[in-house]
Short mmCIF file of C-alpha atoms in Angstrom, two decimals:
data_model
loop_
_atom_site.label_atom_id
_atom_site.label_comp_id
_atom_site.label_asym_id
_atom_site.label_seq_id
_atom_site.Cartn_x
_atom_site.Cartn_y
_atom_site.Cartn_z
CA UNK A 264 -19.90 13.45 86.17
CA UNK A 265 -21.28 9.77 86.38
CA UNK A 266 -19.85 7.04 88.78
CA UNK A 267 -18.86 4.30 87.13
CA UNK A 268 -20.01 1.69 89.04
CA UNK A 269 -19.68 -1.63 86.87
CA UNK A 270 -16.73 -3.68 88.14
CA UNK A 271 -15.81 -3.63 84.14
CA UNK A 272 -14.94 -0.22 84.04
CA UNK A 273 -13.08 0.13 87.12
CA UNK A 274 -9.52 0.61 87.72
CA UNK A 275 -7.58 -2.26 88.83
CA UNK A 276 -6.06 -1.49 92.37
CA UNK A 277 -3.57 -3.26 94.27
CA UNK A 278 -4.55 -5.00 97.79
CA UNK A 279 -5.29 -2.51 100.41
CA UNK A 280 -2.96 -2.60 103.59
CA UNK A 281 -4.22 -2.37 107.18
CA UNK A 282 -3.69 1.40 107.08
CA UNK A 283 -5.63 1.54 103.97
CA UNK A 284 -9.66 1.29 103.30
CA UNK A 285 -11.40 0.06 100.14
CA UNK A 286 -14.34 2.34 101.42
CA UNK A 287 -14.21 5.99 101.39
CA UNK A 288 -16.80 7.55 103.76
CA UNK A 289 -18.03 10.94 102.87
CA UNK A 290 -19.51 12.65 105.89
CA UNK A 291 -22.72 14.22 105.76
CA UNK A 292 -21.83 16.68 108.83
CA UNK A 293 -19.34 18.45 110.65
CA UNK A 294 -17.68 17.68 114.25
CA UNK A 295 -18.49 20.20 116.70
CA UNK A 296 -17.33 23.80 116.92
CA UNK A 297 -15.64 22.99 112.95
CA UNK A 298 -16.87 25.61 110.41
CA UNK A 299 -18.12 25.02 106.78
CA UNK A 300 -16.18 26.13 104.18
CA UNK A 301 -17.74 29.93 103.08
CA UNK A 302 -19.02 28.37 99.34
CA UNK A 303 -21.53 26.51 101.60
CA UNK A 304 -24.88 28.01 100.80
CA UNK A 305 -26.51 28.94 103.86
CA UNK A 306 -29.45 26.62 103.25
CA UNK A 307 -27.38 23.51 103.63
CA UNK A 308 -26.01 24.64 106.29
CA UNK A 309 -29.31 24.76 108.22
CA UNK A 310 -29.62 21.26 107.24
CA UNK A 311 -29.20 18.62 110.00
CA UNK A 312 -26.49 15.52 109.09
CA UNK A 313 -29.90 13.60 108.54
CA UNK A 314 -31.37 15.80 106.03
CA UNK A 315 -28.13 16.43 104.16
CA UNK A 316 -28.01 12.44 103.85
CA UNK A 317 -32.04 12.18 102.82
CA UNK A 318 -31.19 14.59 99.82
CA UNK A 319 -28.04 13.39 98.62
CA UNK A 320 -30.07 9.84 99.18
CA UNK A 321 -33.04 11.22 97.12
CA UNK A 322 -31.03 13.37 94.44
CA UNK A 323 -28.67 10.63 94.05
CA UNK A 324 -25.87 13.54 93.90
CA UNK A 325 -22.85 14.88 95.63
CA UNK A 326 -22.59 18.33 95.77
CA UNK A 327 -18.83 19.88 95.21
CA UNK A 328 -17.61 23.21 97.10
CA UNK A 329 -14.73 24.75 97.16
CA UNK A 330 -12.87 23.72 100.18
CA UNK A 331 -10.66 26.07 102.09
CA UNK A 332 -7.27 27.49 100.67
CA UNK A 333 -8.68 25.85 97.62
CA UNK A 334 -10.29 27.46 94.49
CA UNK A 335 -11.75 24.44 92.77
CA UNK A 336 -15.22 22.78 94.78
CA UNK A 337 -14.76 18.88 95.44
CA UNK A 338 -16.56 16.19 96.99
CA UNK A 339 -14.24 15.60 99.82
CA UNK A 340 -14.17 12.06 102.01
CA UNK A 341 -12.22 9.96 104.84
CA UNK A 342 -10.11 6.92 104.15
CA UNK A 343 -11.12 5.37 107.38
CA UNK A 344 -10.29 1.88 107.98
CA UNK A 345 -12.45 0.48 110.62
CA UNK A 346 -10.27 1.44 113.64
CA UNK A 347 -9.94 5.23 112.26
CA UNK A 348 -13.25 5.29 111.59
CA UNK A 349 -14.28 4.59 115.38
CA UNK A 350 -11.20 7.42 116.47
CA UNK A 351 -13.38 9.62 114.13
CA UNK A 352 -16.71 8.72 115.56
CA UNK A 353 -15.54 9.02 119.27
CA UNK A 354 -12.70 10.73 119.65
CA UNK A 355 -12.94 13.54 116.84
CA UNK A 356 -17.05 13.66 117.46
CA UNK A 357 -17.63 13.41 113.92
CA UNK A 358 -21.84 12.85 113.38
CA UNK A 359 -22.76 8.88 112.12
CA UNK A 360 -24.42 10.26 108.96
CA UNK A 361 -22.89 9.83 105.70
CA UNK A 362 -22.38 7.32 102.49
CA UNK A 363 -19.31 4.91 101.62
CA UNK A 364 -18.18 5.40 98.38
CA UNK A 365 -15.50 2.36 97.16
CA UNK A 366 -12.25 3.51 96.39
CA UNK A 367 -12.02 2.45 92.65
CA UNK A 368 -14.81 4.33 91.61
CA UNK A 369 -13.41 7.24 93.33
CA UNK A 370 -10.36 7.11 91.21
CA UNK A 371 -12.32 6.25 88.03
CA UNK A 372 -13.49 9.99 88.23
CA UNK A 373 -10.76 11.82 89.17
CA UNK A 374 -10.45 11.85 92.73
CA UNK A 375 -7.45 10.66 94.65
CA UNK A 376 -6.06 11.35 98.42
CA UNK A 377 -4.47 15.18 99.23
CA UNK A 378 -1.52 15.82 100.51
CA UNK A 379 -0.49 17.32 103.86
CA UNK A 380 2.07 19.77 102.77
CA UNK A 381 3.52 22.86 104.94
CA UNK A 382 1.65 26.00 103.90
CA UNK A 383 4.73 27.78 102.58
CA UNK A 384 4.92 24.53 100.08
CA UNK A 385 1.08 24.64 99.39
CA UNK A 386 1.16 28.66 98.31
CA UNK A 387 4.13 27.69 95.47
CA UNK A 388 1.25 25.28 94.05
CA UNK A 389 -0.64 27.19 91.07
CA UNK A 390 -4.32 27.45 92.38
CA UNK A 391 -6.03 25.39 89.94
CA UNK A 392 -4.36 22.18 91.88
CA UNK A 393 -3.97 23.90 95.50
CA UNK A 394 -7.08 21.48 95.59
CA UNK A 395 -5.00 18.64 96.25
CA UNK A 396 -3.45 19.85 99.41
CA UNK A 397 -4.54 21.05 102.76
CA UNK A 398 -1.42 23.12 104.25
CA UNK A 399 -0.41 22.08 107.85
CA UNK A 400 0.31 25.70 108.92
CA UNK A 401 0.32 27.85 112.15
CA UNK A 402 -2.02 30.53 113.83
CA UNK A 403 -2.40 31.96 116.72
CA UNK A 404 -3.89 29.10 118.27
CA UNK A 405 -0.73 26.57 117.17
CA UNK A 406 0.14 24.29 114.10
CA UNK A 407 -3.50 23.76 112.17
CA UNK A 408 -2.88 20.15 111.54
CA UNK A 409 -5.59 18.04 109.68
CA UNK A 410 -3.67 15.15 108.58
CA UNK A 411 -5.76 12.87 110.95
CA UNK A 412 -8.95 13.65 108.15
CA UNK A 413 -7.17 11.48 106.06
CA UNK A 414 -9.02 13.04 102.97
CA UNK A 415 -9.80 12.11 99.70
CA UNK A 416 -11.19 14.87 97.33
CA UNK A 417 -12.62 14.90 94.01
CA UNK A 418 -12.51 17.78 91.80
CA UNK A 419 -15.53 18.83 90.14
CA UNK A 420 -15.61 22.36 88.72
CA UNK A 421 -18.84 22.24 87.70
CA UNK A 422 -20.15 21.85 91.11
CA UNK A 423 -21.70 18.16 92.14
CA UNK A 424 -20.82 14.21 91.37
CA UNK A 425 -24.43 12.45 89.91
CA UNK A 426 -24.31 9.11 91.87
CA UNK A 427 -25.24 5.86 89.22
CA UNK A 428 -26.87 3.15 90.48
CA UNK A 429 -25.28 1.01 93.23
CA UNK A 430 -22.53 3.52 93.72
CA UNK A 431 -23.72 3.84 97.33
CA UNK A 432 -21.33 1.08 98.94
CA UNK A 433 -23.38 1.66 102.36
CA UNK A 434 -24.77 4.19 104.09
CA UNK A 435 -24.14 5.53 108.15
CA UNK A 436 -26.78 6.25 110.35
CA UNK A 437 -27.13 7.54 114.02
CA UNK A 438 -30.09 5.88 114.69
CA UNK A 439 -31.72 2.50 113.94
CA UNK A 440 -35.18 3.43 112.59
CA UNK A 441 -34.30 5.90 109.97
CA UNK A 442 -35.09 6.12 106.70
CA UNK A 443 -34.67 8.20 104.16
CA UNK A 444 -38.05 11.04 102.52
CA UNK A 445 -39.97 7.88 100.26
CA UNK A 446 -39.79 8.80 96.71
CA UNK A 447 -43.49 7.49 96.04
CA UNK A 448 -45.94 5.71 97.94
CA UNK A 449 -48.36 3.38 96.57
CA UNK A 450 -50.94 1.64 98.19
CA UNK A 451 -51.73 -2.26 98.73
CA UNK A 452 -54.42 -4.61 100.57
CA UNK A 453 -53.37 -4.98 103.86
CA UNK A 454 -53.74 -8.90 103.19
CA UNK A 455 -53.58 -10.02 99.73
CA UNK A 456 -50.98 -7.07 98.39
CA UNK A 457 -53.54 -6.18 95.52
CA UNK A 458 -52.40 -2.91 94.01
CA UNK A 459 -55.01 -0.08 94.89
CA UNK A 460 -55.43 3.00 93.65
CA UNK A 461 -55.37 4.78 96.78
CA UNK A 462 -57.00 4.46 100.88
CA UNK A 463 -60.29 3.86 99.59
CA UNK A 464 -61.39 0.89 101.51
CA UNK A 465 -60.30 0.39 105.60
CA UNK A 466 -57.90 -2.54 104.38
CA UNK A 467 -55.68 -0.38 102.54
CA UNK A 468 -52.17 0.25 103.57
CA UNK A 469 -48.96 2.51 102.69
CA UNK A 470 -46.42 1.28 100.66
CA UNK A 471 -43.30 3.43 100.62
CA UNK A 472 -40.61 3.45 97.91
CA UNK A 473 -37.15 4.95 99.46
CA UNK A 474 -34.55 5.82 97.18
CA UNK A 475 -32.21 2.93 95.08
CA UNK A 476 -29.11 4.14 96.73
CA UNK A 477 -31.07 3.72 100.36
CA UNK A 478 -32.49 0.02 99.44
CA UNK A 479 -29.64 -2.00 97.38
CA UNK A 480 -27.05 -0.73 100.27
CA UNK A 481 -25.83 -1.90 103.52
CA UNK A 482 -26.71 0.29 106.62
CA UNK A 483 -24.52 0.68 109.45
CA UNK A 484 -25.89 1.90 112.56
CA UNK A 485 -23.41 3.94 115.16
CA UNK A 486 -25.11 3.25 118.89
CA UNK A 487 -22.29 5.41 120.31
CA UNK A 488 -19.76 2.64 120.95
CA UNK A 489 -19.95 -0.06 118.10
CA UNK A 490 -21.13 -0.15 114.52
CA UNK A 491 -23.58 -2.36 113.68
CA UNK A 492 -25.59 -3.44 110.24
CA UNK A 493 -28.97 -3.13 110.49
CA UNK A 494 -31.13 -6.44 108.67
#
């Protein structure tokens, strides 16, 4: 499934309201002592928030699994408008890594917000749509209440979202000087620019080429208190 970005082919939404967010933020990392859902292969989940970023940056793609008390895999994200998305960053410990997504195009394939129901409600739902819920229920531990995730999901049975280009509304980062795995690099003269074909004389120079989604967006940067865009 394609995003599809061009404003022609977008729903028309009405305004947003201050509890709302035109940006959905899918995080590329979980907040601490939170477990991945079991459909996660293990090699992603050896991966560091940065390095899940670089390859959904490089692959231009969103990979769907199946969340839990679900049986369909989804993309899932946060409707975070900006004062949620600092109780998420602070409060909640959630890791600054991850890509905004606008709303619209969310919609445009398929994926909407989930509902909060109580789990005796959510196990009446037939399980090809208990993908749209995420039960507020009770263990041992008290009421398991997520509502504060304020999740979108989209469902993609056949496993991952392909990103077009300028889906990528902006991308979060923890720190100020990274960048994404270059797809290419190319080399230059150090003064005029020339193309070269390679370091073969000392006034050669790197030039890297990062990944569409990385250069046409915005990047914020979370220094642990404030977000800020980076130039």
């Amino acid at each position: 499934m394609t995003d599809p970005t061009p404003a022609a082919v977008l729903p028309l939404l009405a305004a947003t309201g201050p509890g709302q967010s035109d940006l959905l933020i899918h995080f590329c990392g979980c907040r601490p002592g939170s477990m991945f859902t079991p459909t996660v292969p293990e090699d992603i989940k050896a991966m560091t928030p940065q390095q899940r970023l670089d390859a959904i940056l490089r692959t231009q793609t969103l990979r769907a699994f199946v969340p839990f008390r679900a049986s369909v895999p989804a993309v899932c994200l946060s409707e975070s408008p900006g004062p949620h998305l600092l109780h998420l960053l602070t409060e909640r410990g959630m890791p600054p890594w991850g890509i905004f997504l606008r709303r619209a195009s969310v919609i445009a394939v398929g994926g909407g917000a989930i509902a909060y129901p109580p789990e005796p409600v959510h196990q009446q739902w037939p399980p090809e749509i208990q993908v749209w819920g995420n039960p507020i229920r009770a263990d041992g531990r008290g009421v398991m209440d997520f509502t504060w995730e304020r999740e979108w999901r989209i469902p993609l049975p056949q496993g991952g979202l392909s990103l077009s280009l300028g889906a990528v509304a902006a991308v979060l980062v923890g720190d100020p000087n990274w960048k994404p795995t270059p797809m290419a690099t190319t080399w230059v003269h150090g003064q005029t620019g020339a193309p070269l074909i390679g370091p073969t004389i000392p006034e050669a120079i790197p030039l890297n080429h990062y990944p569409a989604a990385w250069t046409q967006a915005p990047h914020l940067y979370w220094n642990g208190s404030t977000l800020q865009h980076i130039p």
